[in-house]
């Protein structure tokens, strides 16, 4: 029989083998929290014989979910893509998508709803603003969307926001908020914030559905609990059943997403919210040297709103950290270049050196200094595959076929590849199509009937309609 505590320290093992009831794991940086969380899931499945589908594990990123899935597969001697032994595992958003696809109809959602990403949202907001004679000079679309996102994460609707709006700017945003929600509904689309708020709405308004999901999830585990916001907190409370088998892992000292609405007091108040909580502290750091931990501990001591932890390590003291106080970004960049040259002169290789910066904008001065000093470098990062323009174009075609009323996707692909369809012709087509109450694909196929377009304008629109029709036929004729 596999020992799921093998290779763990005493506190990690205590967390892994915890029985029923709420469990708070306070995990300092580098203390093996992901390992502990994964071993606990494996213990539930392999030792306590909990059926995998009765376990919900929420991670902060898709990457973290993938890594946890791979580790779990190794512990249970299974294949990572064998979903039969896998619990429900993913981000809050991905979990909510699955719930809404299955039960969203109870609050009037089309199960085939689209999910708008940031680019889609900006495109939609620009359309809404243009229809109202507003430009970027009046108000930035991203600024409006940021306000709307904050409101949604505070579980405030457009009506709530409108009632509390003060001054002309907030009143204008309230008007755009209403229009944005209306446009999303017409496109059968949700933004990322909606995935959470609509799931909360579903569980709050339907006791039967709430009980169904509470029965489904016998054990719930939440990673990075210090970064949960109001709507995520509400969702957790709605999913936890009367047995309260909720395990959360986090560190209030690592809460860095308050600008997104994250509330670190969620972890500070966990014992109040769930009386009888077992608290386990992971204080042994496996990542850093003693000198780095001493520095970190001395700084965090000044935070009076925190849980009591003291990180330690068996790694030895290591090299003392250095603090440079510089007065400009160019001076900072030059100091970095000089330090790298000094390290190379002492026998280091360029590949031994990494420069971390907080924002991409900071890289420009550093790159300039490195080039001037003839220091070779490589920028790590770039666009993800799904963020590339050509991929977004293909996805827009597919989304328009999946949801023929998706105006955002239509506007993205109407001239991809170039068809010579002008913005005036596009606007006239949409006006005619809206009046006819057709979806966009049907309108393209019937565009010859449009009395407000010239024959020259109709031709490429009709051709686009035929392309979409042929693609749909290919999809319908393809094996599932």
Short mmCIF file of C-alpha atoms in Angstrom, two decimals:
data_model
loop_
_atom_site.label_atom_id
_atom_site.label_comp_id
_atom_site.label_asym_id
_atom_site.label_seq_id
_atom_site.Cartn_x
_atom_site.Cartn_y
_atom_site.Cartn_z
CA UNK A 1 0.00 0.00 0.00
CA UNK A 2 1.26 3.46 -0.91
CA UNK A 3 2.30 5.70 1.98
CA UNK A 4 1.03 9.13 0.93
CA UNK A 5 3.07 10.81 3.69
CA UNK A 6 6.37 9.48 2.37
CA UNK A 7 8.85 12.34 1.87
CA UNK A 8 6.80 14.84 3.89
CA UNK A 9 7.76 16.64 7.08
CA UNK A 10 5.63 16.25 10.21
CA UNK A 11 3.37 19.25 9.59
CA UNK A 12 2.85 18.38 5.93
CA UNK A 13 1.92 14.82 6.94
CA UNK A 14 -0.48 16.15 9.57
CA UNK A 15 -2.28 18.21 6.93
CA UNK A 16 -2.38 15.33 4.45
CA UNK A 17 -3.93 12.85 6.92
CA UNK A 18 -6.46 15.27 8.44
CA UNK A 19 -9.89 13.66 8.71
CA UNK A 20 -13.19 15.50 8.34
CA UNK A 21 -13.98 19.11 9.15
CA UNK A 22 -12.47 22.44 8.08
CA UNK A 23 -8.70 22.59 7.62
CA UNK A 24 -6.59 25.74 7.29
CA UNK A 25 -3.06 25.19 5.98
CA UNK A 26 -0.94 28.31 6.50
CA UNK A 27 1.87 27.75 4.04
CA UNK A 28 4.83 30.09 3.92
CA UNK A 29 6.71 30.72 0.69
CA UNK A 30 8.61 27.68 -0.56
CA UNK A 31 7.14 25.40 2.12
CA UNK A 32 5.82 22.73 -0.26
CA UNK A 33 2.15 23.70 -0.23
CA UNK A 34 1.40 22.31 -3.70
CA UNK A 35 3.07 19.03 -2.73
CA UNK A 36 1.03 18.92 0.47
CA UNK A 37 -2.23 19.68 -1.32
CA UNK A 38 -1.56 17.05 -3.99
CA UNK A 39 -0.65 14.42 -1.40
CA UNK A 40 -3.86 15.19 0.49
CA UNK A 41 -5.96 14.61 -2.62
CA UNK A 42 -4.07 11.37 -3.26
CA UNK A 43 -4.66 10.36 0.39
CA UNK A 44 -8.40 11.01 0.06
CA UNK A 45 -8.61 8.89 -3.09
CA UNK A 46 -6.05 6.17 -2.33
CA UNK A 47 -6.41 5.78 1.44
CA UNK A 48 -9.91 6.98 2.35
CA UNK A 49 -11.37 5.66 -0.92
CA UNK A 50 -13.21 8.87 -1.72
CA UNK A 51 -14.54 8.69 -5.28
CA UNK A 52 -12.53 11.23 -7.36
CA UNK A 53 -15.58 13.02 -8.77
CA UNK A 54 -16.65 13.83 -5.19
CA UNK A 55 -13.54 16.00 -4.74
CA UNK A 56 -13.25 19.61 -5.92
CA UNK A 57 -9.75 21.13 -6.09
CA UNK A 58 -9.53 24.81 -7.06
CA UNK A 59 -6.23 26.29 -8.21
CA UNK A 60 -5.31 29.89 -9.00
CA UNK A 61 -4.06 29.22 -12.54
CA UNK A 62 -4.60 26.61 -15.25
CA UNK A 63 -0.87 25.91 -15.15
CA UNK A 64 -1.09 25.05 -11.44
CA UNK A 65 -4.02 22.71 -12.15
CA UNK A 66 -2.04 20.95 -14.89
CA UNK A 67 1.00 20.50 -12.63
CA UNK A 68 -1.15 19.20 -9.79
CA UNK A 69 -2.89 16.77 -12.15
CA UNK A 70 0.48 15.40 -13.29
CA UNK A 71 1.77 15.02 -9.71
CA UNK A 72 -1.45 13.31 -8.67
CA UNK A 73 -1.16 10.87 -11.57
CA UNK A 74 2.33 9.87 -10.40
CA UNK A 75 1.19 9.37 -6.81
CA UNK A 76 -1.75 7.20 -7.84
CA UNK A 77 0.16 5.43 -10.63
CA UNK A 78 -2.34 6.56 -13.23
CA UNK A 79 -2.25 8.45 -16.53
CA UNK A 80 -2.73 12.22 -16.22
CA UNK A 81 -5.30 12.23 -19.03
CA UNK A 82 -7.38 9.48 -17.43
CA UNK A 83 -10.20 11.63 -16.08
CA UNK A 84 -11.90 8.69 -14.33
CA UNK A 85 -9.52 8.92 -11.39
CA UNK A 86 -9.24 12.72 -11.50
CA UNK A 87 -11.23 15.00 -9.21
CA UNK A 88 -12.87 18.18 -10.41
CA UNK A 89 -9.74 20.29 -10.75
CA UNK A 90 -9.19 23.76 -12.20
CA UNK A 91 -9.56 27.47 -11.63
CA UNK A 92 -12.70 29.06 -10.24
CA UNK A 93 -13.57 30.13 -13.78
CA UNK A 94 -13.14 26.70 -15.35
CA UNK A 95 -15.19 25.03 -12.61
CA UNK A 96 -17.94 27.61 -13.02
CA UNK A 97 -18.05 27.06 -16.78
CA UNK A 98 -18.78 23.38 -16.21
CA UNK A 99 -21.51 24.11 -13.68
CA UNK A 100 -23.17 26.73 -15.90
CA UNK A 101 -23.03 24.52 -19.00
CA UNK A 102 -24.92 21.88 -17.05
CA UNK A 103 -27.37 23.95 -15.00
CA UNK A 104 -27.28 27.55 -16.27
CA UNK A 105 -30.68 27.11 -17.92
CA UNK A 106 -32.21 27.45 -14.45
CA UNK A 107 -31.32 31.17 -14.56
CA UNK A 108 -32.08 31.61 -18.25
CA UNK A 109 -28.61 30.97 -19.70
CA UNK A 110 -28.13 29.40 -23.10
CA UNK A 111 -25.97 26.32 -22.51
CA UNK A 112 -24.00 27.24 -25.65
CA UNK A 113 -22.94 30.60 -24.23
CA UNK A 114 -19.73 32.14 -25.53
CA UNK A 115 -16.94 33.38 -23.26
CA UNK A 116 -15.57 36.81 -24.14
CA UNK A 117 -11.91 37.44 -23.35
CA UNK A 118 -10.37 40.88 -22.78
CA UNK A 119 -9.98 41.65 -26.49
CA UNK A 120 -13.61 40.71 -27.12
CA UNK A 121 -14.74 42.91 -24.24
CA UNK A 122 -12.77 45.90 -25.50
CA UNK A 123 -14.14 45.41 -29.02
CA UNK A 124 -17.69 45.25 -27.69
CA UNK A 125 -17.24 48.32 -25.49
CA UNK A 126 -15.83 50.29 -28.42
CA UNK A 127 -18.95 49.43 -30.44
CA UNK A 128 -21.19 50.53 -27.58
CA UNK A 129 -19.29 53.79 -27.13
CA UNK A 130 -19.26 54.51 -30.85
CA UNK A 131 -23.04 54.07 -31.01
CA UNK A 132 -23.29 56.76 -28.32
CA UNK A 133 -20.88 59.17 -29.98
CA UNK A 134 -18.12 58.54 -27.42
CA UNK A 135 -14.43 58.19 -28.24
CA UNK A 136 -11.25 57.25 -26.36
CA UNK A 137 -10.80 60.94 -25.62
CA UNK A 138 -14.05 60.96 -23.64
CA UNK A 139 -13.29 57.80 -21.67
CA UNK A 140 -11.06 54.79 -22.23
CA UNK A 141 -12.88 51.50 -22.99
CA UNK A 142 -10.51 49.57 -20.74
CA UNK A 143 -11.14 52.02 -17.90
CA UNK A 144 -14.89 51.46 -18.23
CA UNK A 145 -14.42 47.69 -18.29
CA UNK A 146 -12.17 47.86 -15.22
CA UNK A 147 -14.89 49.66 -13.27
CA UNK A 148 -17.48 47.14 -14.46
CA UNK A 149 -15.21 44.24 -13.49
CA UNK A 150 -14.65 45.65 -10.01
CA UNK A 151 -18.40 46.07 -9.57
CA UNK A 152 -19.08 42.49 -10.64
CA UNK A 153 -16.40 41.14 -8.31
CA UNK A 154 -18.13 43.02 -5.51
CA UNK A 155 -21.38 41.35 -6.68
CA UNK A 156 -22.91 44.66 -7.75
CA UNK A 157 -25.18 44.65 -10.79
CA UNK A 158 -25.59 47.45 -13.31
CA UNK A 159 -28.66 48.53 -11.33
CA UNK A 160 -26.67 48.58 -8.08
CA UNK A 161 -23.88 50.58 -9.72
CA UNK A 162 -26.33 53.04 -11.25
CA UNK A 163 -28.04 53.70 -7.91
CA UNK A 164 -24.72 54.59 -6.26
CA UNK A 165 -23.20 56.46 -9.24
CA UNK A 166 -21.90 59.92 -8.35
CA UNK A 167 -21.06 62.62 -10.82
CA UNK A 168 -21.25 62.67 -14.63
CA UNK A 169 -18.41 60.18 -15.16
CA UNK A 170 -19.90 57.41 -13.02
CA UNK A 171 -23.35 58.08 -14.46
CA UNK A 172 -21.92 57.69 -17.97
CA UNK A 173 -20.21 54.44 -16.94
CA UNK A 174 -23.51 53.22 -15.49
CA UNK A 175 -25.17 53.85 -18.87
CA UNK A 176 -22.38 51.92 -20.61
CA UNK A 177 -22.67 49.15 -17.98
CA UNK A 178 -26.35 48.63 -18.86
CA UNK A 179 -25.59 48.65 -22.59
CA UNK A 180 -22.70 46.23 -22.12
CA UNK A 181 -24.86 43.75 -20.21
CA UNK A 182 -27.58 44.01 -22.87
CA UNK A 183 -25.06 43.39 -25.66
CA UNK A 184 -23.61 40.37 -23.87
CA UNK A 185 -27.08 38.89 -23.48
CA UNK A 186 -27.91 39.46 -27.15
CA UNK A 187 -24.69 37.69 -28.15
CA UNK A 188 -25.36 34.84 -25.69
CA UNK A 189 -21.98 35.62 -24.18
CA UNK A 190 -20.47 35.92 -20.71
CA UNK A 191 -17.27 37.65 -19.67
CA UNK A 192 -14.90 36.09 -17.14
CA UNK A 193 -16.48 37.90 -14.20
CA UNK A 194 -19.93 36.65 -15.24
CA UNK A 195 -18.76 33.05 -14.96
CA UNK A 196 -18.42 33.57 -11.21
CA UNK A 197 -21.35 35.90 -10.58
CA UNK A 198 -23.78 33.79 -12.62
CA UNK A 199 -22.74 30.65 -10.75
CA UNK A 200 -23.33 32.42 -7.44
CA UNK A 201 -26.70 33.63 -8.75
CA UNK A 202 -27.59 30.07 -9.80
CA UNK A 203 -26.70 28.55 -6.43
CA UNK A 204 -28.38 31.33 -4.45
CA UNK A 205 -31.63 31.29 -6.42
CA UNK A 206 -32.07 27.54 -6.81
CA UNK A 207 -31.92 25.57 -3.54
CA UNK A 208 -32.36 22.32 -5.46
CA UNK A 209 -29.35 22.99 -7.67
CA UNK A 210 -27.33 24.19 -4.67
CA UNK A 211 -28.04 20.93 -2.81
CA UNK A 212 -27.11 18.95 -5.93
CA UNK A 213 -23.63 20.49 -6.07
CA UNK A 214 -23.17 20.32 -2.30
CA UNK A 215 -23.86 16.58 -2.53
CA UNK A 216 -21.49 16.33 -5.49
CA UNK A 217 -18.50 17.79 -3.64
CA UNK A 218 -17.81 15.80 -0.50
CA UNK A 219 -14.36 17.39 -0.13
CA UNK A 220 -13.34 20.86 -1.34
CA UNK A 221 -9.74 22.10 -1.48
CA UNK A 222 -8.81 25.70 -2.35
CA UNK A 223 -5.29 26.85 -3.20
CA UNK A 224 -4.07 30.47 -2.78
CA UNK A 225 -6.98 31.27 -0.47
CA UNK A 226 -5.45 34.64 0.43
CA UNK A 227 -6.18 35.82 -3.12
CA UNK A 228 -9.91 35.04 -3.14
CA UNK A 229 -12.30 37.95 -3.63
CA UNK A 230 -15.88 38.58 -2.51
CA UNK A 231 -17.61 36.60 -5.25
CA UNK A 232 -15.22 33.63 -4.91
CA UNK A 233 -15.75 33.67 -1.15
CA UNK A 234 -19.52 33.62 -1.68
CA UNK A 235 -19.17 30.74 -4.12
CA UNK A 236 -17.15 28.67 -1.65
CA UNK A 237 -19.72 29.23 1.10
CA UNK A 238 -22.50 28.09 -1.26
CA UNK A 239 -20.70 24.89 -2.29
CA UNK A 240 -19.65 23.70 1.17
CA UNK A 241 -22.13 21.21 2.63
CA UNK A 242 -23.05 20.51 6.24
CA UNK A 243 -20.01 18.23 6.75
CA UNK A 244 -17.75 21.26 6.09
CA UNK A 245 -14.91 19.25 4.56
CA UNK A 246 -13.20 22.38 3.30
CA UNK A 247 -9.41 22.60 3.12
CA UNK A 248 -7.86 25.94 2.20
CA UNK A 249 -4.18 26.65 1.64
CA UNK A 250 -2.64 30.08 1.64
CA UNK A 251 -0.43 32.71 3.20
CA UNK A 252 -1.72 36.17 4.07
CA UNK A 253 1.85 37.47 3.67
CA UNK A 254 1.71 36.60 -0.05
CA UNK A 255 -1.53 38.39 -0.92
CA UNK A 256 -0.66 40.51 -3.98
CA UNK A 257 -3.94 40.79 -5.88
CA UNK A 258 -5.87 43.39 -3.90
CA UNK A 259 -6.02 45.49 -7.09
CA UNK A 260 -8.23 42.71 -8.51
CA UNK A 261 -10.46 42.72 -5.47
CA UNK A 262 -8.64 39.97 -3.54
CA UNK A 263 -9.35 40.19 0.19
CA UNK A 264 -6.62 38.73 2.41
CA UNK A 265 -8.97 38.95 5.42
CA UNK A 266 -10.75 35.88 4.01
CA UNK A 267 -7.85 33.78 5.27
CA UNK A 268 -7.51 35.73 8.53
CA UNK A 269 -11.22 35.17 9.27
CA UNK A 270 -11.37 31.51 8.22
CA UNK A 271 -11.48 30.19 11.79
CA UNK A 272 -14.31 32.60 12.59
CA UNK A 273 -16.25 31.58 9.48
CA UNK A 274 -15.73 27.86 10.11
CA UNK A 275 -15.62 27.15 13.86
CA UNK A 276 -13.67 24.08 14.88
CA UNK A 277 -11.04 24.58 12.20
CA UNK A 278 -7.81 22.60 12.43
CA UNK A 279 -4.83 24.86 11.70
CA UNK A 280 -1.56 23.50 10.29
CA UNK A 281 1.44 25.78 9.74
CA UNK A 282 4.05 24.92 7.11
CA UNK A 283 7.06 26.94 8.21
CA UNK A 284 10.02 25.01 6.80
CA UNK A 285 11.20 26.68 3.60
CA UNK A 286 12.84 24.46 0.97
CA UNK A 287 13.50 27.16 -1.61
CA UNK A 288 15.55 29.95 -0.05
CA UNK A 289 18.68 30.47 2.01
CA UNK A 290 18.70 31.52 5.66
CA UNK A 291 19.88 35.04 4.81
CA UNK A 292 16.94 35.61 2.48
CA UNK A 293 14.46 34.25 5.03
CA UNK A 294 15.90 36.43 7.81
CA UNK A 295 15.38 39.47 5.59
CA UNK A 296 11.83 38.43 4.70
CA UNK A 297 10.91 37.65 8.31
CA UNK A 298 12.28 41.00 9.54
CA UNK A 299 10.14 42.86 7.00
CA UNK A 300 6.89 40.96 7.55
CA UNK A 301 7.15 41.47 11.33
CA UNK A 302 6.03 45.06 10.73
CA UNK A 303 2.65 43.87 9.39
CA UNK A 304 0.29 43.79 12.35
CA UNK A 305 -2.57 42.25 10.33
CA UNK A 306 -1.15 38.79 9.80
CA UNK A 307 -1.06 35.25 11.07
CA UNK A 308 1.87 34.29 13.29
CA UNK A 309 4.44 32.32 11.28
CA UNK A 310 8.23 32.18 11.29
CA UNK A 311 9.88 30.63 8.26
CA UNK A 312 13.08 28.66 8.71
CA UNK A 313 15.31 26.54 6.48
CA UNK A 314 17.94 23.85 6.68
CA UNK A 315 19.64 25.20 3.54
CA UNK A 316 22.26 27.29 5.36
CA UNK A 317 22.69 31.06 5.36
CA UNK A 318 24.01 31.47 1.82
CA UNK A 319 25.06 34.84 0.36
CA UNK A 320 23.71 38.00 1.97
CA UNK A 321 21.19 39.89 -0.20
CA UNK A 322 22.22 43.36 -1.39
CA UNK A 323 19.98 46.42 -1.47
CA UNK A 324 20.76 49.19 -3.95
CA UNK A 325 19.14 52.59 -3.54
CA UNK A 326 19.11 54.27 -6.96
CA UNK A 327 17.39 57.39 -8.19
CA UNK A 328 16.30 56.69 -11.78
CA UNK A 329 15.54 53.79 -14.07
CA UNK A 330 18.60 54.56 -16.20
CA UNK A 331 20.85 54.52 -13.12
CA UNK A 332 19.28 51.24 -12.06
CA UNK A 333 19.79 49.73 -15.52
CA UNK A 334 23.44 50.80 -15.58
CA UNK A 335 24.01 49.28 -12.13
CA UNK A 336 22.54 45.99 -13.34
CA UNK A 337 24.79 45.95 -16.41
CA UNK A 338 27.86 46.74 -14.28
CA UNK A 339 27.02 43.97 -11.80
CA UNK A 340 26.64 41.44 -14.63
CA UNK A 341 30.02 42.44 -16.05
CA UNK A 342 31.58 42.04 -12.61
CA UNK A 343 30.06 38.57 -12.24
CA UNK A 344 31.38 37.54 -15.68
CA UNK A 345 34.84 38.84 -14.78
CA UNK A 346 34.73 36.59 -11.70
CA UNK A 347 34.09 33.48 -13.78
CA UNK A 348 30.31 33.42 -14.09
CA UNK A 349 28.61 32.56 -17.40
CA UNK A 350 25.95 34.80 -18.94
CA UNK A 351 23.51 31.93 -18.61
CA UNK A 352 23.97 31.98 -14.82
CA UNK A 353 22.36 35.43 -14.56
CA UNK A 354 18.65 36.31 -14.56
CA UNK A 355 17.12 39.79 -14.32
CA UNK A 356 13.57 39.93 -12.98
CA UNK A 357 11.40 43.01 -13.33
CA UNK A 358 7.91 43.84 -12.13
CA UNK A 359 6.47 45.29 -15.34
CA UNK A 360 7.37 44.90 -19.02
CA UNK A 361 7.88 48.66 -19.27
CA UNK A 362 10.91 48.37 -16.99
CA UNK A 363 12.70 46.15 -19.49
CA UNK A 364 13.37 48.94 -22.00
CA UNK A 365 15.99 50.79 -19.94
CA UNK A 366 17.60 47.51 -18.88
CA UNK A 367 17.80 46.25 -22.47
CA UNK A 368 19.36 49.53 -23.58
CA UNK A 369 22.04 49.29 -20.87
CA UNK A 370 22.78 45.67 -21.75
CA UNK A 371 23.16 46.47 -25.44
CA UNK A 372 25.44 49.41 -24.69
CA UNK A 373 27.61 47.11 -22.57
CA UNK A 374 27.59 44.38 -25.28
CA UNK A 375 25.95 41.93 -22.88
CA UNK A 376 23.96 39.21 -24.71
CA UNK A 377 20.47 38.57 -23.36
CA UNK A 378 17.22 36.80 -24.16
CA UNK A 379 13.76 38.07 -23.23
CA UNK A 380 11.67 35.21 -21.87
CA UNK A 381 7.95 35.40 -22.51
CA UNK A 382 5.77 36.58 -25.38
CA UNK A 383 2.25 35.88 -26.52
CA UNK A 384 0.57 32.64 -25.57
CA UNK A 385 -0.59 30.48 -28.48
CA UNK A 386 -4.26 31.37 -27.97
CA UNK A 387 -3.41 35.09 -27.86
CA UNK A 388 -1.90 35.14 -31.34
CA UNK A 389 -3.92 37.07 -33.90
CA UNK A 390 -4.18 34.24 -36.42
CA UNK A 391 -5.45 31.84 -33.74
CA UNK A 392 -8.00 34.39 -32.52
CA UNK A 393 -9.17 34.81 -36.13
CA UNK A 394 -9.78 31.08 -36.53
CA UNK A 395 -11.54 30.91 -33.17
CA UNK A 396 -13.74 33.85 -34.20
CA UNK A 397 -14.93 31.91 -37.27
CA UNK A 398 -15.73 28.91 -35.09
CA UNK A 399 -17.49 31.01 -32.47
CA UNK A 400 -19.67 32.67 -35.09
CA UNK A 401 -20.73 29.23 -36.32
CA UNK A 402 -21.33 28.10 -32.75
CA UNK A 403 -23.28 31.24 -31.84
CA UNK A 404 -24.52 32.97 -35.06
CA UNK A 405 -25.49 36.16 -33.20
CA UNK A 406 -21.94 36.85 -32.00
CA UNK A 407 -21.35 40.38 -33.28
CA UNK A 408 -17.86 40.65 -31.79
CA UNK A 409 -16.63 37.61 -33.71
CA UNK A 410 -18.31 38.83 -36.91
CA UNK A 411 -16.56 42.18 -36.69
CA UNK A 412 -13.24 40.41 -36.18
CA UNK A 413 -13.50 38.17 -39.26
CA UNK A 414 -15.57 40.25 -41.68
CA UNK A 415 -12.36 41.33 -43.45
CA UNK A 416 -10.14 38.37 -42.57
CA UNK A 417 -8.86 37.70 -45.15
CA UNK A 418 -9.31 41.10 -46.79
CA UNK A 419 -12.61 41.39 -48.64
CA UNK A 420 -12.83 45.12 -49.18
CA UNK A 421 -15.92 45.53 -47.01
CA UNK A 422 -15.92 49.08 -45.66
CA UNK A 423 -16.96 50.12 -42.17
CA UNK A 424 -19.98 51.98 -43.56
CA UNK A 425 -21.17 48.86 -45.40
CA UNK A 426 -20.69 46.76 -42.25
CA UNK A 427 -22.72 49.25 -40.20
CA UNK A 428 -25.50 49.34 -42.82
CA UNK A 429 -25.61 45.55 -42.95
CA UNK A 430 -25.91 45.29 -39.16
CA UNK A 431 -28.65 47.95 -39.08
CA UNK A 432 -30.62 46.09 -41.78
CA UNK A 433 -30.02 42.73 -40.11
CA UNK A 434 -31.07 43.99 -36.66
CA UNK A 435 -34.29 45.37 -38.14
CA UNK A 436 -34.96 42.00 -39.79
CA UNK A 437 -34.31 40.22 -36.45
CA UNK A 438 -32.00 37.65 -38.03
CA UNK A 439 -28.83 36.17 -36.62
CA UNK A 440 -25.69 37.34 -38.42
CA UNK A 441 -25.04 34.18 -40.45
CA UNK A 442 -28.64 34.06 -41.69
CA UNK A 443 -28.39 37.75 -42.55
CA UNK A 444 -25.25 37.19 -44.63
CA UNK A 445 -27.00 34.44 -46.57
CA UNK A 446 -29.98 36.73 -47.20
CA UNK A 447 -28.02 39.94 -47.80
CA UNK A 448 -29.27 40.22 -51.40
CA UNK A 449 -32.56 41.37 -49.85
CA UNK A 450 -30.91 44.35 -48.13
CA UNK A 451 -32.27 47.57 -49.63
CA UNK A 452 -29.67 49.84 -48.01
CA UNK A 453 -26.59 48.25 -49.61
CA UNK A 454 -25.17 48.50 -53.11
CA UNK A 455 -24.65 45.40 -55.23
CA UNK A 456 -20.91 45.90 -54.84
CA UNK A 457 -21.20 45.89 -51.04
CA UNK A 458 -23.52 42.87 -51.01
CA UNK A 459 -21.19 40.62 -53.01
CA UNK A 460 -18.39 40.06 -50.44
CA UNK A 461 -20.90 39.83 -47.59
CA UNK A 462 -22.80 37.14 -49.49
CA UNK A 463 -19.56 35.28 -50.20
CA UNK A 464 -18.69 35.35 -46.49
CA UNK A 465 -22.12 33.89 -45.74
CA UNK A 466 -21.52 31.04 -48.18
CA UNK A 467 -18.11 30.32 -46.64
CA UNK A 468 -19.69 30.11 -43.19
CA UNK A 469 -22.48 27.91 -44.53
CA UNK A 470 -19.95 25.52 -46.11
CA UNK A 471 -17.92 25.40 -42.89
CA UNK A 472 -21.06 24.60 -40.92
CA UNK A 473 -21.90 21.78 -43.33
CA UNK A 474 -18.39 20.37 -42.93
CA UNK A 475 -18.67 20.53 -39.16
CA UNK A 476 -22.12 18.91 -39.19
CA UNK A 477 -20.82 16.14 -41.44
CA UNK A 478 -17.70 15.47 -39.39
CA UNK A 479 -17.58 12.66 -36.82
CA UNK A 480 -17.98 13.88 -33.23
#
